[in-house]
Amino acid sequence: MKIAFRADASLQIGSGHVMRCLTLANELTVRGADCHFICREHPGHLIELIRSQGYTTYSLPYKGSVEADLILNSSVIPDSLAHANWLGVTQEQDAEVCSAILKELQPDWLIADHYGLDARWELALKHLYRHLLVVDDLADRPHACDLLLDQNLGREVADYGSLIPEYCRVLVGPKYALLRPEFAGLREYSLQRRKQSRPRNILITMGGVDQPNATGQVLEALKHCSLPADCQITAVIGGQSPWLHDVSVLAAEMPWRTKVLVNISDMAQRMADSDLAIGAAGSTSWERCCLGVPTLMVVLAENQWPGARALQSSQGAQLVGEVSDIREQLPVLLSKLFIGHGLEKMGRMATQLTDGLGVVQVAGLLKRLFAA
């Protein structure tokens, strides 16, 4: 089974789309699949990371400027899609370059995880692949796919009713979240550990890029919070973040022991060993839920609001708001959580949302449909 992934990372897009595709690729590779990636060289791309994991990666040239990549400007890429400019070129131009690659690969599955692509791109390439899986979070554009995955809480199959063909199968909800296997592997340890622990280890995770410097805002707000004297704070950040130096300086000034970890490979263990996470809403939410980690969420992108609100409604996390809300809201929420059993209840509700085995289910389904 040969599989081609079309996904991008950039300073604006972030790393989440590529990382979840890598997770799926790793599971498929274990099952004997031959996986390849197609990525554009946006500023902040992860092409070398993908290649370091052993995958052939075709790089598409980035013809715009850094400014064009960072600032949504509808005049740059004429398209009706809300995230058209994330592609860096028009869909027609992207399809034209991809067609030569797909003609060479002739994949059994093409997997597209990109807000800048819709049915136009998919149909233009339809004669070059056997099946198409679209990974989406927005339900805001049409697709011509055989299988669609939306791992967000609160999403319903009906949300895609008018956007997909009748034959398309839809997988929705965090039970299908594409989490690396170490999260499911540490689930029991994490759940058992927090039955005895008291809140002292705080983990801050705002994504690899953290373009708005939410990590710095959290550290500033924590200075005004009443935390245990032996509290330990860990901030995880990507090496490509433009705020890495500023965050490191802030960490050194904190009243409590504070570490800054860069490009770590043991995120699951770090989460499992934490008593509270302050993190970005989005796909990493399901990692924390799998491990039962109580979380205060910060919305870093407009498209994260529906899932964040649904997660708060489930009582599996509490919503701080946007980055601009951190300074005022974080101290208030923290003071409430450290009183009574707020952390324990939140973790218990979170763990009911996903067991971390979504990638196993999705990979198994792809293989079954391939063999059918």
Short mmCIF file of C-alpha atoms in Angstrom, two decimals:
data_model
loop_
_atom_site.label_atom_id
_atom_site.label_comp_id
_atom_site.label_asym_id
_atom_site.label_seq_id
_atom_site.Cartn_x
_atom_site.Cartn_y
_atom_site.Cartn_z
CA MET A 1 0.00 0.00 0.00
CA LYS A 2 1.56 3.26 -1.16
CA ILE A 3 0.47 6.49 0.53
CA ALA A 4 1.15 10.15 -0.26
CA PHE A 5 0.57 12.89 2.32
CA ARG A 6 -0.03 16.53 1.35
CA ALA A 7 0.46 18.72 4.44
CA ASP A 8 2.33 21.89 5.32
CA ALA A 9 3.88 23.53 8.36
CA SER A 10 4.86 27.20 8.66
CA LEU A 11 5.20 30.03 11.13
CA GLN A 12 1.53 30.78 10.49
CA ILE A 13 0.11 27.29 10.03
CA GLY A 14 2.07 25.83 12.94
CA SER A 15 3.27 22.24 13.15
CA GLY A 16 0.09 20.36 14.05
CA HIS A 17 -0.99 19.24 10.57
CA VAL A 18 2.39 17.74 9.71
CA MET A 19 2.82 16.16 13.14
CA ARG A 20 -0.49 14.31 13.08
CA CYS A 21 0.24 13.13 9.53
CA LEU A 22 3.61 11.84 10.72
CA THR A 23 1.84 9.95 13.49
CA LEU A 24 -0.47 8.29 10.99
CA ALA A 25 2.44 7.58 8.63
CA ASN A 26 4.37 5.86 11.41
CA GLU A 27 1.42 3.61 12.25
CA LEU A 28 0.85 2.79 8.57
CA THR A 29 4.55 2.05 8.08
CA VAL A 30 4.39 -0.48 10.91
CA ARG A 31 1.59 -2.13 8.93
CA GLY A 32 3.75 -2.36 5.83
CA ALA A 33 2.74 0.81 3.97
CA ASP A 34 5.14 2.89 1.87
CA CYS A 35 4.59 6.53 2.88
CA HIS A 36 5.72 9.72 1.12
CA PHE A 37 5.20 13.42 1.89
CA ILE A 38 4.61 16.48 -0.28
CA CYS A 39 5.26 19.79 1.53
CA ARG A 40 5.82 23.39 0.54
CA GLU A 41 8.92 25.21 1.75
CA HIS A 42 7.11 27.85 3.80
CA PRO A 43 9.17 29.71 6.41
CA GLY A 44 9.03 27.37 9.39
CA HIS A 45 8.50 24.18 7.36
CA LEU A 46 9.31 20.76 8.84
CA ILE A 47 10.63 19.03 5.75
CA GLU A 48 13.95 18.04 7.32
CA LEU A 49 12.16 16.64 10.37
CA ILE A 50 10.00 14.45 8.12
CA ARG A 51 13.04 13.25 6.21
CA SER A 52 14.87 12.50 9.45
CA GLN A 53 12.13 9.99 10.24
CA GLY A 54 12.90 8.13 7.03
CA TYR A 55 10.21 9.43 4.68
CA THR A 56 10.85 10.57 1.13
CA THR A 57 9.63 14.16 1.07
CA TYR A 58 9.00 16.17 -2.07
CA SER A 59 9.51 19.88 -1.44
CA LEU A 60 7.44 22.46 -3.30
CA PRO A 61 9.04 25.90 -3.74
CA TYR A 62 7.71 28.82 -1.75
CA LYS A 63 7.44 31.78 -4.08
CA GLY A 64 6.04 34.38 -1.69
CA SER A 65 7.64 36.48 1.01
CA VAL A 66 7.79 35.89 4.74
CA GLU A 67 5.37 38.78 5.19
CA ALA A 68 2.87 37.22 2.80
CA ASP A 69 3.09 33.97 4.72
CA LEU A 70 2.55 35.58 8.10
CA ILE A 71 -0.28 37.95 7.21
CA LEU A 72 -3.54 36.78 5.68
CA ASN A 73 -4.19 39.02 2.71
CA SER A 74 -6.99 38.00 0.36
CA SER A 75 -5.41 39.92 -2.49
CA VAL A 76 -2.35 37.64 -2.52
CA ILE A 77 -4.07 34.37 -3.43
CA PRO A 78 -7.50 35.00 -5.02
CA ASP A 79 -9.73 32.30 -3.56
CA SER A 80 -12.93 32.11 -1.54
CA LEU A 81 -11.43 29.84 1.12
CA ALA A 82 -10.82 31.43 4.50
CA HIS A 83 -7.31 29.91 4.63
CA ALA A 84 -6.43 30.16 0.94
CA ASN A 85 -3.20 32.00 1.64
CA TRP A 86 -1.88 29.18 3.79
CA LEU A 87 -1.16 27.35 0.54
CA GLY A 88 1.25 30.00 -0.77
CA VAL A 89 0.03 29.56 -4.36
CA THR A 90 -3.33 28.94 -6.02
CA GLN A 91 -4.89 25.49 -5.78
CA GLU A 92 -4.46 25.12 -9.53
CA GLN A 93 -0.74 25.86 -9.28
CA ASP A 94 -0.34 23.45 -6.36
CA ALA A 95 -2.22 20.70 -8.21
CA GLU A 96 -0.08 21.18 -11.29
CA VAL A 97 3.15 20.61 -9.37
CA CYS A 98 1.68 17.77 -7.32
CA SER A 99 0.44 15.99 -10.45
CA ALA A 100 3.96 15.17 -11.62
CA ILE A 101 4.82 13.73 -8.19
CA LEU A 102 1.62 11.71 -7.90
CA LYS A 103 2.02 10.41 -11.44
CA GLU A 104 5.36 8.98 -10.36
CA LEU A 105 4.09 7.60 -7.03
CA GLN A 106 0.64 6.35 -8.13
CA PRO A 107 -0.53 6.17 -4.49
CA ASP A 108 -3.29 3.91 -3.30
CA TRP A 109 -4.21 6.60 -0.76
CA LEU A 110 -3.69 10.34 -0.99
CA ILE A 111 -4.08 11.98 2.43
CA ALA A 112 -4.67 15.74 2.41
CA ASP A 113 -4.45 17.73 5.65
CA HIS A 114 -4.56 21.37 4.59
CA TYR A 115 -7.09 24.16 5.15
CA GLY A 116 -6.07 25.72 1.82
CA LEU A 117 -7.29 22.77 -0.27
CA ASP A 118 -10.79 21.75 -1.29
CA ALA A 119 -12.65 19.71 -3.92
CA ARG A 120 -11.11 21.68 -6.79
CA TRP A 121 -7.62 20.46 -5.95
CA GLU A 122 -8.86 16.97 -5.14
CA LEU A 123 -10.75 16.56 -8.42
CA ALA A 124 -7.87 17.95 -10.46
CA LEU A 125 -5.70 15.08 -9.18
CA LYS A 126 -8.37 12.37 -8.92
CA HIS A 127 -7.02 10.33 -11.85
CA LEU A 128 -3.66 9.98 -10.05
CA TYR A 129 -4.73 8.25 -6.82
CA ARG A 130 -7.02 5.37 -5.88
CA HIS A 131 -8.56 6.69 -2.65
CA LEU A 132 -8.58 10.05 -0.84
CA LEU A 133 -8.63 10.75 2.90
CA VAL A 134 -9.16 14.36 3.98
CA VAL A 135 -8.20 15.36 7.53
CA ASP A 136 -10.13 18.49 8.49
CA ASP A 137 -11.22 20.53 11.49
CA LEU A 138 -13.38 23.23 9.95
CA ALA A 139 -16.29 21.82 7.89
CA ASP A 140 -16.18 25.02 5.84
CA ARG A 141 -15.49 23.83 2.26
CA PRO A 142 -16.46 21.01 -0.15
CA HIS A 143 -14.42 17.83 -0.57
CA ALA A 144 -14.38 15.02 -3.13
CA CYS A 145 -13.04 12.36 -0.79
CA ASP A 146 -13.72 8.72 0.08
CA LEU A 147 -13.00 9.18 3.78
CA LEU A 148 -13.01 12.27 6.00
CA LEU A 149 -11.59 12.56 9.50
CA ASP A 150 -12.44 15.37 11.92
CA GLN A 151 -11.13 14.55 15.40
CA ASN A 152 -12.73 17.49 17.19
CA LEU A 153 -15.14 17.26 20.09
CA GLY A 154 -18.62 18.49 19.25
CA ARG A 155 -18.30 17.74 15.55
CA GLU A 156 -21.17 15.77 13.97
CA VAL A 157 -21.30 13.84 10.70
CA ALA A 158 -24.16 16.10 9.63
CA ASP A 159 -21.80 19.11 9.67
CA TYR A 160 -20.26 17.73 6.47
CA GLY A 161 -23.55 16.61 4.91
CA SER A 162 -23.62 19.08 2.02
CA LEU A 163 -19.83 19.25 1.63
CA ILE A 164 -18.98 15.67 0.67
CA PRO A 165 -20.23 13.04 -1.80
CA GLU A 166 -22.79 10.49 -0.64
CA TYR A 167 -20.28 7.66 -0.75
CA CYS A 168 -17.86 9.39 1.65
CA ARG A 169 -17.43 7.85 5.09
CA VAL A 170 -16.97 10.33 7.96
CA LEU A 171 -15.08 9.73 11.22
CA VAL A 172 -15.72 12.37 13.88
CA GLY A 173 -14.67 12.98 17.46
CA PRO A 174 -11.54 12.68 19.62
CA LYS A 175 -11.82 8.89 19.74
CA TYR A 176 -10.21 9.08 16.29
CA ALA A 177 -7.55 11.62 17.33
CA LEU A 178 -4.20 10.87 15.69
CA LEU A 179 -2.03 10.57 18.80
CA ARG A 180 1.43 9.04 18.93
CA PRO A 181 1.42 5.58 20.60
CA GLU A 182 3.37 6.75 23.64
CA PHE A 183 0.28 8.62 24.87
CA ALA A 184 -1.84 5.47 25.03
CA GLY A 185 1.20 3.67 26.44
CA LEU A 186 1.47 6.11 29.37
CA ARG A 187 -2.26 6.44 29.98
CA GLU A 188 -2.48 3.98 32.86
CA TYR A 189 0.63 5.41 34.56
CA SER A 190 -0.70 8.94 34.23
CA LEU A 191 -4.15 8.12 35.58
CA GLN A 192 -2.77 6.18 38.54
CA ARG A 193 -0.20 8.85 39.34
CA ARG A 194 -2.68 11.69 39.73
CA LYS A 195 -4.71 9.76 42.31
CA GLN A 196 -1.95 10.35 44.83
CA SER A 197 -0.21 13.52 43.66
CA ARG A 198 -0.81 17.04 44.86
CA PRO A 199 -0.62 19.96 42.42
CA ARG A 200 2.95 21.14 42.10
CA ASN A 201 4.11 20.46 38.50
CA ILE A 202 2.78 22.92 35.91
CA LEU A 203 3.40 22.32 32.21
CA ILE A 204 3.07 25.12 29.62
CA THR A 205 2.63 23.99 25.99
CA MET A 206 1.63 26.54 23.37
CA GLY A 207 2.82 24.74 20.25
CA GLY A 208 6.15 24.64 18.51
CA VAL A 209 5.96 28.10 16.96
CA ASP A 210 3.79 30.04 19.44
CA GLN A 211 3.59 33.03 17.12
CA PRO A 212 1.66 35.26 19.60
CA ASN A 213 4.07 34.46 22.49
CA ALA A 214 1.36 32.91 24.65
CA THR A 215 4.10 31.16 26.66
CA GLY A 216 5.59 34.50 27.68
CA GLN A 217 2.17 35.84 28.61
CA VAL A 218 1.50 32.79 30.81
CA LEU A 219 4.82 33.20 32.64
CA GLU A 220 4.10 36.88 33.25
CA ALA A 221 0.64 36.04 34.62
CA LEU A 222 1.98 33.27 36.87
CA LYS A 223 4.18 35.81 38.64
CA HIS A 224 0.96 37.23 40.12
CA CYS A 225 -0.47 33.87 41.21
CA SER A 226 -0.37 32.17 44.58
CA LEU A 227 1.37 28.88 43.86
CA PRO A 228 2.88 26.31 46.26
CA ALA A 229 6.41 27.21 47.35
CA ASP A 230 7.75 23.96 45.88
CA CYS A 231 5.92 24.45 42.58
CA GLN A 232 7.88 23.54 39.45
CA ILE A 233 7.08 25.07 36.07
CA THR A 234 8.11 23.61 32.71
CA ALA A 235 7.63 25.50 29.46
CA VAL A 236 7.96 23.52 26.22
CA ILE A 237 8.68 25.46 23.05
CA GLY A 238 9.97 24.79 19.55
CA GLY A 239 13.41 25.80 18.39
CA GLN A 240 11.82 27.73 15.50
CA SER A 241 9.78 29.96 17.81
CA PRO A 242 10.68 33.65 17.44
CA TRP A 243 10.15 34.03 21.22
CA LEU A 244 12.58 31.40 22.47
CA HIS A 245 15.12 33.89 23.86
CA ASP A 246 12.47 36.07 25.53
CA VAL A 247 10.86 33.05 27.17
CA SER A 248 14.22 31.84 28.46
CA VAL A 249 14.92 35.24 30.03
CA LEU A 250 11.47 35.28 31.67
CA ALA A 251 11.95 31.77 33.05
CA ALA A 252 15.13 32.83 34.81
CA GLU A 253 13.22 35.60 36.59
CA MET A 254 10.38 33.43 37.91
CA PRO A 255 9.86 33.07 41.71
CA TRP A 256 9.63 29.28 41.28
CA ARG A 257 11.93 26.80 39.61
CA THR A 258 11.17 27.15 35.90
CA LYS A 259 12.66 25.15 33.02
CA VAL A 260 12.43 25.84 29.28
CA LEU A 261 12.64 22.71 27.13
CA VAL A 262 13.22 22.98 23.37
CA ASN A 263 12.19 20.45 20.69
CA ILE A 264 11.63 17.65 23.18
CA SER A 265 10.89 14.09 22.10
CA ASP A 266 9.22 12.93 25.32
CA MET A 267 6.11 15.14 25.44
CA ALA A 268 3.89 12.26 26.57
CA GLN A 269 6.10 11.62 29.62
CA ARG A 270 6.22 15.35 30.42
CA MET A 271 2.42 15.52 30.31
CA ALA A 272 1.99 12.36 32.36
CA ASP A 273 4.30 13.79 35.05
CA SER A 274 2.46 17.13 35.22
CA ASP A 275 -0.37 18.00 37.59
CA LEU A 276 -1.75 20.84 35.50
CA ALA A 277 -1.23 21.95 31.92
CA ILE A 278 -1.68 25.44 30.57
CA GLY A 279 -1.84 24.87 26.86
CA ALA A 280 -3.12 25.78 23.45
CA ALA A 281 -6.50 24.58 22.34
CA GLY A 282 -6.37 22.37 19.25
CA SER A 283 -5.07 18.88 18.51
CA THR A 284 -2.77 18.71 21.55
CA SER A 285 -5.90 18.89 23.70
CA TRP A 286 -6.55 15.21 22.94
CA GLU A 287 -3.05 14.25 24.09
CA ARG A 288 -3.80 15.83 27.45
CA CYS A 289 -7.24 14.20 27.62
CA CYS A 290 -5.80 10.76 26.90
CA LEU A 291 -3.53 11.18 29.93
CA GLY A 292 -6.19 12.81 32.11
CA VAL A 293 -4.19 16.02 32.53
CA PRO A 294 -6.28 18.91 33.92
CA THR A 295 -5.89 21.83 31.53
CA LEU A 296 -6.41 25.55 31.25
CA MET A 297 -6.78 26.22 27.51
CA VAL A 298 -5.78 29.25 25.49
CA VAL A 299 -7.25 29.75 22.00
CA LEU A 300 -4.49 30.69 19.57
CA ALA A 301 -6.50 30.59 16.33
CA GLU A 302 -10.09 31.39 15.42
CA ASN A 303 -10.77 27.84 14.22
CA GLN A 304 -9.98 26.48 17.72
CA TRP A 305 -12.99 28.12 19.36
CA PRO A 306 -15.67 25.44 18.63
CA GLY A 307 -13.54 22.59 19.95
CA ALA A 308 -12.40 24.60 22.97
CA ARG A 309 -15.96 25.49 23.92
CA ALA A 310 -17.05 21.87 23.51
CA LEU A 311 -14.19 20.68 25.69
CA GLN A 312 -15.09 23.18 28.38
CA SER A 313 -18.72 22.05 28.22
CA SER A 314 -17.56 18.47 28.78
CA GLN A 315 -15.74 19.72 31.94
CA GLY A 316 -12.54 18.13 30.63
CA ALA A 317 -10.74 21.50 30.60
CA GLN A 318 -11.32 25.15 31.40
CA LEU A 319 -11.08 27.93 28.86
CA VAL A 320 -8.88 30.91 29.65
CA GLY A 321 -9.81 32.68 26.42
CA GLU A 322 -7.48 34.29 23.90
CA VAL A 323 -3.89 35.39 24.51
CA SER A 324 -5.14 38.85 25.50
CA ASP A 325 -7.19 37.22 28.32
CA ILE A 326 -4.29 35.40 29.95
CA ARG A 327 -3.08 38.14 32.28
CA GLU A 328 -6.51 38.73 33.82
CA GLN A 329 -8.13 35.29 33.69
CA LEU A 330 -5.29 32.90 34.52
CA PRO A 331 -4.81 33.98 38.17
CA VAL A 332 -8.57 33.75 38.79
CA LEU A 333 -8.90 30.26 37.31
CA LEU A 334 -5.80 28.97 39.06
CA SER A 335 -6.98 30.13 42.48
CA LYS A 336 -10.26 28.24 42.00
CA LEU A 337 -8.57 25.07 40.76
CA PHE A 338 -6.16 24.79 43.66
CA ILE A 339 -9.11 24.90 46.09
CA GLY A 340 -11.08 21.69 46.61
CA HIS A 341 -11.08 18.92 44.01
CA GLY A 342 -11.28 20.92 40.79
CA LEU A 343 -8.17 19.37 39.28
CA GLU A 344 -9.22 15.82 40.08
CA LYS A 345 -12.67 16.20 38.54
CA MET A 346 -11.34 17.89 35.40
CA GLY A 347 -8.82 15.12 34.81
CA ARG A 348 -11.47 12.46 35.33
CA MET A 349 -13.82 14.06 32.79
CA ALA A 350 -11.01 14.56 30.27
CA THR A 351 -9.93 10.95 30.26
CA GLN A 352 -13.39 9.83 29.13
CA LEU A 353 -13.01 11.60 25.78
CA THR A 354 -10.26 9.51 24.15
CA ASP A 355 -8.16 6.45 24.91
CA GLY A 356 -5.38 7.51 22.54
CA LEU A 357 -5.92 4.67 20.07
CA GLY A 358 -7.50 6.71 17.27
CA VAL A 359 -4.49 6.33 14.97
CA VAL A 360 -4.74 2.54 15.28
CA GLN A 361 -8.40 2.66 14.23
CA VAL A 362 -7.76 5.00 11.30
CA ALA A 363 -4.73 3.09 9.99
CA GLY A 364 -6.62 -0.19 10.25
CA LEU A 365 -9.56 1.22 8.32
CA LEU A 366 -7.29 2.55 5.54
CA LYS A 367 -5.75 -0.88 5.12
CA ARG A 368 -9.13 -2.62 5.08
CA LEU A 369 -10.53 -0.24 2.48
CA PHE A 370 -7.38 -0.69 0.39
CA ALA A 371 -7.82 -4.45 0.44
CA ALA A 372 -11.53 -4.32 -0.34
#
